[in-house]
PDB file of C-alpha atoms in Angstrom:
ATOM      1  CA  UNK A   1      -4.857  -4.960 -12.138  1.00  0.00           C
ATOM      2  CA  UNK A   2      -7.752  -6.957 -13.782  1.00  0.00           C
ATOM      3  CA  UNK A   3      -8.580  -4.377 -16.446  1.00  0.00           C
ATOM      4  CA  UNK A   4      -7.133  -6.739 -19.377  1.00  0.00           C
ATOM      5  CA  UNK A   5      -8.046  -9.683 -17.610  1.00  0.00           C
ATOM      6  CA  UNK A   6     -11.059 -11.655 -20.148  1.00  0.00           C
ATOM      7  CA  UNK A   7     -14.243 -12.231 -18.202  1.00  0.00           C
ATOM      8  CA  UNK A   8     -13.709  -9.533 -15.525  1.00  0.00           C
ATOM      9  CA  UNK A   9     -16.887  -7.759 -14.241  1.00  0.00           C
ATOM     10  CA  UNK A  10     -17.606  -5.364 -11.025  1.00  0.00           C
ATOM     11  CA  UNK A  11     -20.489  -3.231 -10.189  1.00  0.00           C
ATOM     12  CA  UNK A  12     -20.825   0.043  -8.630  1.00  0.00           C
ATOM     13  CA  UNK A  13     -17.757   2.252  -9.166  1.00  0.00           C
ATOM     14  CA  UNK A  14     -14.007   3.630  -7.895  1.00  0.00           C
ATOM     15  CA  UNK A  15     -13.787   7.302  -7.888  1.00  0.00           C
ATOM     16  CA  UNK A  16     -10.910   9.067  -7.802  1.00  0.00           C
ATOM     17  CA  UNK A  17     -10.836  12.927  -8.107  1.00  0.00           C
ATOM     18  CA  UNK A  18     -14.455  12.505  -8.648  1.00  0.00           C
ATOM     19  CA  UNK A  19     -13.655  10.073 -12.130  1.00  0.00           C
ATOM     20  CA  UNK A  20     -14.727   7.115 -12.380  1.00  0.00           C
ATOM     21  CA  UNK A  21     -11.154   4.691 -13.172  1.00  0.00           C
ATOM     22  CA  UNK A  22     -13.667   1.938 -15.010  1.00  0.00           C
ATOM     23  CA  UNK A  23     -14.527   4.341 -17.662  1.00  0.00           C
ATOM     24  CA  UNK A  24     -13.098   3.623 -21.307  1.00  0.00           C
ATOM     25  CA  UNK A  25     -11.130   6.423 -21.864  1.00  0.00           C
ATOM     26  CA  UNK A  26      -9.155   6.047 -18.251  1.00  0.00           C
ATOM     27  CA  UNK A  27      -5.801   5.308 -19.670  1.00  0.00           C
ATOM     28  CA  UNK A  28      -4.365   2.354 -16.828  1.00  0.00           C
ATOM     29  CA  UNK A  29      -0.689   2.683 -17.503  1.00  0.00           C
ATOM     30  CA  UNK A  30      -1.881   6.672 -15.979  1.00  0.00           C
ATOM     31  CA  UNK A  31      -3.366   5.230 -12.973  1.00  0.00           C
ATOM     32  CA  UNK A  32      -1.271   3.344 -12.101  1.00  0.00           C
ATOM     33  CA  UNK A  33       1.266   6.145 -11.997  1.00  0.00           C
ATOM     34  CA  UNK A  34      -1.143   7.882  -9.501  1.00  0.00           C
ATOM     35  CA  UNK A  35      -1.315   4.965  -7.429  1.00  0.00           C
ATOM     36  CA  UNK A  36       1.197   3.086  -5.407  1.00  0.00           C
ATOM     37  CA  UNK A  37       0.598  -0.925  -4.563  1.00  0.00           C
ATOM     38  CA  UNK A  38       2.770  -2.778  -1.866  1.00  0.00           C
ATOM     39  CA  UNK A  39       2.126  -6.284  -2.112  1.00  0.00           C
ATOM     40  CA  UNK A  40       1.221  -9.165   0.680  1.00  0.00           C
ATOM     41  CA  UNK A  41       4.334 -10.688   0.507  1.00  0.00           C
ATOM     42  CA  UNK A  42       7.948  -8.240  -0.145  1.00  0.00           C
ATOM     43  CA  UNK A  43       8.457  -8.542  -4.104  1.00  0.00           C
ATOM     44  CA  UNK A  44      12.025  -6.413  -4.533  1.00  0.00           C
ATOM     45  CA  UNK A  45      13.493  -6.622  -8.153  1.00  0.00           C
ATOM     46  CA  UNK A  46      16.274  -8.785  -8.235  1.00  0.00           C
ATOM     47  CA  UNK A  47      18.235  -5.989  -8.787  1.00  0.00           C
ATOM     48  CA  UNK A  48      20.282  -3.609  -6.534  1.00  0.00           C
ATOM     49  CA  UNK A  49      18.888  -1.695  -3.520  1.00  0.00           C
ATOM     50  CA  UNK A  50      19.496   1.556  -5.307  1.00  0.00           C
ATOM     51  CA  UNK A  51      17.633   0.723  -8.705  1.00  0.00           C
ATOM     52  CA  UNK A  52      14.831  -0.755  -6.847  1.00  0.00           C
ATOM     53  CA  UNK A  53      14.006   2.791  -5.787  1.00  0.00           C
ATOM     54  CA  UNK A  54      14.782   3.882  -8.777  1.00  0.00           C
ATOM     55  CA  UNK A  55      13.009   1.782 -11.361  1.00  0.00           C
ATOM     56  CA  UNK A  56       9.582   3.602 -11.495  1.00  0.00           C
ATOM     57  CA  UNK A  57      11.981   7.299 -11.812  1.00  0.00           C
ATOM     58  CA  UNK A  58      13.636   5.395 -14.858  1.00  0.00           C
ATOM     59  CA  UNK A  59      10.716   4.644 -16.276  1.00  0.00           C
ATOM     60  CA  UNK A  60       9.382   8.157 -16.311  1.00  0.00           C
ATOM     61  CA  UNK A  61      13.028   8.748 -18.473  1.00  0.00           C
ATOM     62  CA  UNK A  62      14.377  10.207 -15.616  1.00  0.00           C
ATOM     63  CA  UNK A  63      18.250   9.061 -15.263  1.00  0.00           C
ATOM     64  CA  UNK A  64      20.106  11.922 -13.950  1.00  0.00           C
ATOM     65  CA  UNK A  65      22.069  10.217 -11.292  1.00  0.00           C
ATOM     66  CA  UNK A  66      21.814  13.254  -9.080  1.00  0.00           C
ATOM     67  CA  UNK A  67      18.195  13.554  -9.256  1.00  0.00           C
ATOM     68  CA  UNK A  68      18.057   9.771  -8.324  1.00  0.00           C
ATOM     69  CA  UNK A  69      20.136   9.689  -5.622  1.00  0.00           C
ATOM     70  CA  UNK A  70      18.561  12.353  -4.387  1.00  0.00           C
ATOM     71  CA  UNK A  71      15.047  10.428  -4.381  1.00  0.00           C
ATOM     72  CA  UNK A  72      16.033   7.402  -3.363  1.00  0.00           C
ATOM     73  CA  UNK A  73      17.908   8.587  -0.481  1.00  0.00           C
ATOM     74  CA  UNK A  74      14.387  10.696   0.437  1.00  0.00           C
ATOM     75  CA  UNK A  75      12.123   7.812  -0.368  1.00  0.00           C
ATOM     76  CA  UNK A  76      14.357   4.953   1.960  1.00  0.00           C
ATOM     77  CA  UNK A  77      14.774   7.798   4.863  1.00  0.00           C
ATOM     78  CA  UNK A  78      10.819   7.854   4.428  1.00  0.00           C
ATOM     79  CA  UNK A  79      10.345   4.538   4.412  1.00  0.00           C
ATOM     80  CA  UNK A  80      12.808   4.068   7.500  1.00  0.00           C
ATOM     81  CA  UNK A  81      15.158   1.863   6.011  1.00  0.00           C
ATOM     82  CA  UNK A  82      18.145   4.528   5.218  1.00  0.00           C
ATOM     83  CA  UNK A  83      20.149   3.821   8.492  1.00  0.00           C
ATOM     84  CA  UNK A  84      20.157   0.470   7.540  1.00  0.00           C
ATOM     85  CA  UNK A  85      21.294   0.424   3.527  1.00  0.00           C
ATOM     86  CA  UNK A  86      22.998   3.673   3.009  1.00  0.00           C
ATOM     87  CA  UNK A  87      26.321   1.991   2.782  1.00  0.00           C
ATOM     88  CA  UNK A  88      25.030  -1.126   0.935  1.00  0.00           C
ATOM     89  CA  UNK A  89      23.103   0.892  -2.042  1.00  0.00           C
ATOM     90  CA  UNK A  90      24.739  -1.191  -4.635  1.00  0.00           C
ATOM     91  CA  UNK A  91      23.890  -4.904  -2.750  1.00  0.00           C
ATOM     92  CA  UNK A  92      21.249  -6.805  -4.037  1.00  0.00           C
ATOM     93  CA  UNK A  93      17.912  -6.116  -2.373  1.00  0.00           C
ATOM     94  CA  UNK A  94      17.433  -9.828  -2.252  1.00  0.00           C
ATOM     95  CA  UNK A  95      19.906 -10.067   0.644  1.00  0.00           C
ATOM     96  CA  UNK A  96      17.885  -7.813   2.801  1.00  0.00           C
ATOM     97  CA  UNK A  97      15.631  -9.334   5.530  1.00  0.00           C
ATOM     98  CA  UNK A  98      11.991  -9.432   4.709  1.00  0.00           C
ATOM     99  CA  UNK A  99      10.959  -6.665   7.263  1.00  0.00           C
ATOM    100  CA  UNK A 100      13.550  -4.515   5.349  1.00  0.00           C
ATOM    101  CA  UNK A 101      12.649  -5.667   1.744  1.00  0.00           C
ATOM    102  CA  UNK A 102       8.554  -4.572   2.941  1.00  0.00           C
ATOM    103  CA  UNK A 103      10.400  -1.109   3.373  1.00  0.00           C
ATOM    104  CA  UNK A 104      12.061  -1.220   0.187  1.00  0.00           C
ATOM    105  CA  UNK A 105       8.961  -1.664  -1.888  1.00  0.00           C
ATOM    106  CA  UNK A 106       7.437   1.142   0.136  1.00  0.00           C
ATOM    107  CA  UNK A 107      10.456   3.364  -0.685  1.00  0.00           C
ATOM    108  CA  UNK A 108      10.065   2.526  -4.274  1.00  0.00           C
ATOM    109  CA  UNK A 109       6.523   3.150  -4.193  1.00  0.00           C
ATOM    110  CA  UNK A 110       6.835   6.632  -2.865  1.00  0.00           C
ATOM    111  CA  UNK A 111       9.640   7.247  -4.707  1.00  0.00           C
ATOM    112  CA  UNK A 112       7.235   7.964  -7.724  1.00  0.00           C
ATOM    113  CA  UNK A 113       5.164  10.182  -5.296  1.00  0.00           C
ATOM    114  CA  UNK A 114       1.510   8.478  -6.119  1.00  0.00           C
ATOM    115  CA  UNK A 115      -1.445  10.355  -4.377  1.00  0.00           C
ATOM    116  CA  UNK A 116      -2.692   6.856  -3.395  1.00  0.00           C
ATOM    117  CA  UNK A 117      -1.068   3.814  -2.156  1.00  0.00           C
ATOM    118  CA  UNK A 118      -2.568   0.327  -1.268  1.00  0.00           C
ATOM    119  CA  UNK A 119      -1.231  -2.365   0.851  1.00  0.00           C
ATOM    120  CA  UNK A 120      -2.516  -5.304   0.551  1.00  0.00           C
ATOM    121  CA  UNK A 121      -1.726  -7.431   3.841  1.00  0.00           C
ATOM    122  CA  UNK A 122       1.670  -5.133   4.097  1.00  0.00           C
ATOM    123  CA  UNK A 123       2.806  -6.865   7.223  1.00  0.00           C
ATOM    124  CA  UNK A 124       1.029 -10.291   7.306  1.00  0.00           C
ATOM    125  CA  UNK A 125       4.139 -12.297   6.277  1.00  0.00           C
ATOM    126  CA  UNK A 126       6.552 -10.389   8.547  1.00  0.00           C
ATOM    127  CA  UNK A 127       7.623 -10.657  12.308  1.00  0.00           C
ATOM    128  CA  UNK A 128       6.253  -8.823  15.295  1.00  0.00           C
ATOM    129  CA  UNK A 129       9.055  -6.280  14.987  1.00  0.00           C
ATOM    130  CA  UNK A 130       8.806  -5.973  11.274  1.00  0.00           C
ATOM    131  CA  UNK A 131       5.315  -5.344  11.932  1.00  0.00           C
ATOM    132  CA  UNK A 132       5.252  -3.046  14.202  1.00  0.00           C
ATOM    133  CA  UNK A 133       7.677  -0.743  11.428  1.00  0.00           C
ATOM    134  CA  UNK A 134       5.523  -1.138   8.804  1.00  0.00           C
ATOM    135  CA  UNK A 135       2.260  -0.397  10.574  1.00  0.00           C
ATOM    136  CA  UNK A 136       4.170   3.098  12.404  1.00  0.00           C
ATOM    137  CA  UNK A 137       5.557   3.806   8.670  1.00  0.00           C
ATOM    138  CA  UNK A 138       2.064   3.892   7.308  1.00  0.00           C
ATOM    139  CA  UNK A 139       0.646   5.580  10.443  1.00  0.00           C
ATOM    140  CA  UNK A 140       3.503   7.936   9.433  1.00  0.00           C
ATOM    141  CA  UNK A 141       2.724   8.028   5.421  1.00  0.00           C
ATOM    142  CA  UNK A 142      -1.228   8.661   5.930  1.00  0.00           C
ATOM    143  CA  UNK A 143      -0.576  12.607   6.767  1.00  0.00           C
ATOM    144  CA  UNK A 144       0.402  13.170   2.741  1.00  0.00           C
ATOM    145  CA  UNK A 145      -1.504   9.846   0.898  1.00  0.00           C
ATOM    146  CA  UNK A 146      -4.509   8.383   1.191  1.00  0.00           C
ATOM    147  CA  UNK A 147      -3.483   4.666   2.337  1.00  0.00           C
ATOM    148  CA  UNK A 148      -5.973   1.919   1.482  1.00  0.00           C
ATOM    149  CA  UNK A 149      -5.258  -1.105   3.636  1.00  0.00           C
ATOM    150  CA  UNK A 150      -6.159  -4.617   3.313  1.00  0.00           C
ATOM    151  CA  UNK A 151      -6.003  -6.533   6.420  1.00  0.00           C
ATOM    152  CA  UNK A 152      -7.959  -9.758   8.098  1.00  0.00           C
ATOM    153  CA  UNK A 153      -6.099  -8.757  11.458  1.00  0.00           C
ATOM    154  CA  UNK A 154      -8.640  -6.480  13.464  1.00  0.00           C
ATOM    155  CA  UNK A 155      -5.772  -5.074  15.977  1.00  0.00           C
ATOM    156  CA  UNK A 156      -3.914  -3.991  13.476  1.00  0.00           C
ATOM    157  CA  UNK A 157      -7.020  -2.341  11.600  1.00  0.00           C
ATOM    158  CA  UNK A 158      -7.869  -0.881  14.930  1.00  0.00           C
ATOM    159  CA  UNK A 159      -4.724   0.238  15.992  1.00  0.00           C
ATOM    160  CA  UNK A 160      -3.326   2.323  12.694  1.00  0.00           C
ATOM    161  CA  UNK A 161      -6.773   2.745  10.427  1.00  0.00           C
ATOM    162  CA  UNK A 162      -9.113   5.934  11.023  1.00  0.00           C
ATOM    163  CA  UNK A 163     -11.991   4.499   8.736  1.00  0.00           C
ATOM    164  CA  UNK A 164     -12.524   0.901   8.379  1.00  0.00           C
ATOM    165  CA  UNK A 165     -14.547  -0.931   5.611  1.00  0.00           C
ATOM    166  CA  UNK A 166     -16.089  -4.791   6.772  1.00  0.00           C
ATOM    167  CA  UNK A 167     -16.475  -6.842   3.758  1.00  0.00           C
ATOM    168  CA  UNK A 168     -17.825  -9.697   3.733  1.00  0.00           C
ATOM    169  CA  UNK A 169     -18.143 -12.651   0.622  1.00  0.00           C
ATOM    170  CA  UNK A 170     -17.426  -9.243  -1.600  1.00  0.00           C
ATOM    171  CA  UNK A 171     -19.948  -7.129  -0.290  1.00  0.00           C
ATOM    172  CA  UNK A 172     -19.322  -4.156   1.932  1.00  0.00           C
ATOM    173  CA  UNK A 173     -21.243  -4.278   4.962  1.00  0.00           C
ATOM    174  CA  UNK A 174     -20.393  -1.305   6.978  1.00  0.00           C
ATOM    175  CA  UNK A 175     -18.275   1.552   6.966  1.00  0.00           C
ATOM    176  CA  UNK A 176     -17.342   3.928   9.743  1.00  0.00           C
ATOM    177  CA  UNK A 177     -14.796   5.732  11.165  1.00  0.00           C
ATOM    178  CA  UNK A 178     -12.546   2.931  13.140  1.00  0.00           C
ATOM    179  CA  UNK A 179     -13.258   3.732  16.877  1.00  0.00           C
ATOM    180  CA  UNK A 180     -17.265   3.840  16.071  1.00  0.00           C
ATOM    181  CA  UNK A 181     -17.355   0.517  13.968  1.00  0.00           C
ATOM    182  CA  UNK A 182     -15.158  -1.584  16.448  1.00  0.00           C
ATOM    183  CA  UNK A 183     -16.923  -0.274  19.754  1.00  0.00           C
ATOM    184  CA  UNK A 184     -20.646   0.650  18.556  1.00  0.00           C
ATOM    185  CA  UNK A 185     -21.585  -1.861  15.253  1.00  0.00           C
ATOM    186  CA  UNK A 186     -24.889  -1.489  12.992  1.00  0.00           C
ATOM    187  CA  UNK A 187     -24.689  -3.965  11.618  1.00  0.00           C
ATOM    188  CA  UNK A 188     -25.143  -7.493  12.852  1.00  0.00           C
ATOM    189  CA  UNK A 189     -22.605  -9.489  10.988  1.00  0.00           C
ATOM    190  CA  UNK A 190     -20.051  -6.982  11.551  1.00  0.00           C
ATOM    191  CA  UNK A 191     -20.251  -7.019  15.736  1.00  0.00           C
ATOM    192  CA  UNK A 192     -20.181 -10.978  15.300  1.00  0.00           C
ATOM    193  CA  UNK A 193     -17.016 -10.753  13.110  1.00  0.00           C
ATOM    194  CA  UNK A 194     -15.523  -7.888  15.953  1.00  0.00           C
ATOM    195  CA  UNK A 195     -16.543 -10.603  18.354  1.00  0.00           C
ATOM    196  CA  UNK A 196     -15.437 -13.566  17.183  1.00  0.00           C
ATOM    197  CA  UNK A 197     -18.596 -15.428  16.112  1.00  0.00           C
ATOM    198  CA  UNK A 198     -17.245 -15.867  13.083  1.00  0.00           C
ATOM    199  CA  UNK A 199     -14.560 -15.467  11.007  1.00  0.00           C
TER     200      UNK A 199
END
């Protein structure tokens, strides 16, 4: 999202099937069909709940209403948020709660079936319920994508990651598999973040 964006620099590099996305002749409107982004705070298309899901198919040039009824129903049963719509396709999404508009976006992200999808602090504007739906729905999603999750809450890192990344004033500090980095550390500054030194 900063590749057109004057002045942007990074080091090292972001592989993906072994390519590096920085290079020049990584085309980004491509990539970012590969890759699916759910935002910090619900951002549904002020637009009906049925051409929210939709939108990214439509893009593609793919209007065949069966073919997109047929995904959107599969991408809001995936995103557990069918029950609760089916009847009310055509409402705005707007009017939906913001528990149920997280789902949405996460039904219209998969509806475009990316092999990656990041969420960037999915649940930190939602309730304890809400929550608790979107962390099981990506606990859910991570047996067919490879979910990348932002998150400053350490229970919820703990509870639905299986590799966690510390990073700390942009540098990584230590990687591990979840269980190992929360209950055995290497690295200094990451046991005092676990442990509330700081942070």
């Amino acid at each position: 999202m900063n590749d057109y964006i004057e002045g942007f620099t990074m080091e090292g590099q972001v592989l993906i099937d072994e390519q590096d996305i920085y290079e020049k002749e990584v085309r980004v409107e491509e990539l970012r069909q590969r890759i699916g982004m759910v935002f910090q705070k619900p951002n549904p298309f002020p637009s009906s709940i049925f051409e929210n899901v939709a939108f990214g198919l439509r893009i593609k040039g793919i209007n065949d209403k069966e073919v997109l009824s047929e995904v959107v129903e599969k991408s809001l049963i995936r995103a557990v948020l069918w029950n609760e719509v089916k009847d009310d396709l055509n409402h705005p999404a707007l009017l939906l709660s913001g528990g149920q508009q997280q789902r949405l976006c996460i039904a219209r992200t998969l509806a475009v079936e990316p092999k990656i999808i990041l969420m960037d602090e999915p649940a930190s504007a939602l309730d304890p319920i809400s929550t608790a739906k979107i962390e099981d729905l990506a606990t859910e999603l991570k047996e067919n994508y490879t979910i990348v999750i932002v998150t400053h809450n350490m229970q919820q890192a703990a509870r639905i990651s299986d590799k966690t990344a510390f990073f700390y004033m942009g540098e990584m500090i230590e990687y591990d598999k979840t269980t190992e980095l929360f209950t055995n550390p290497k690295n200094e500054r990451t046991e005092n973040y676990i442990t509330g030194r700081f942070g």
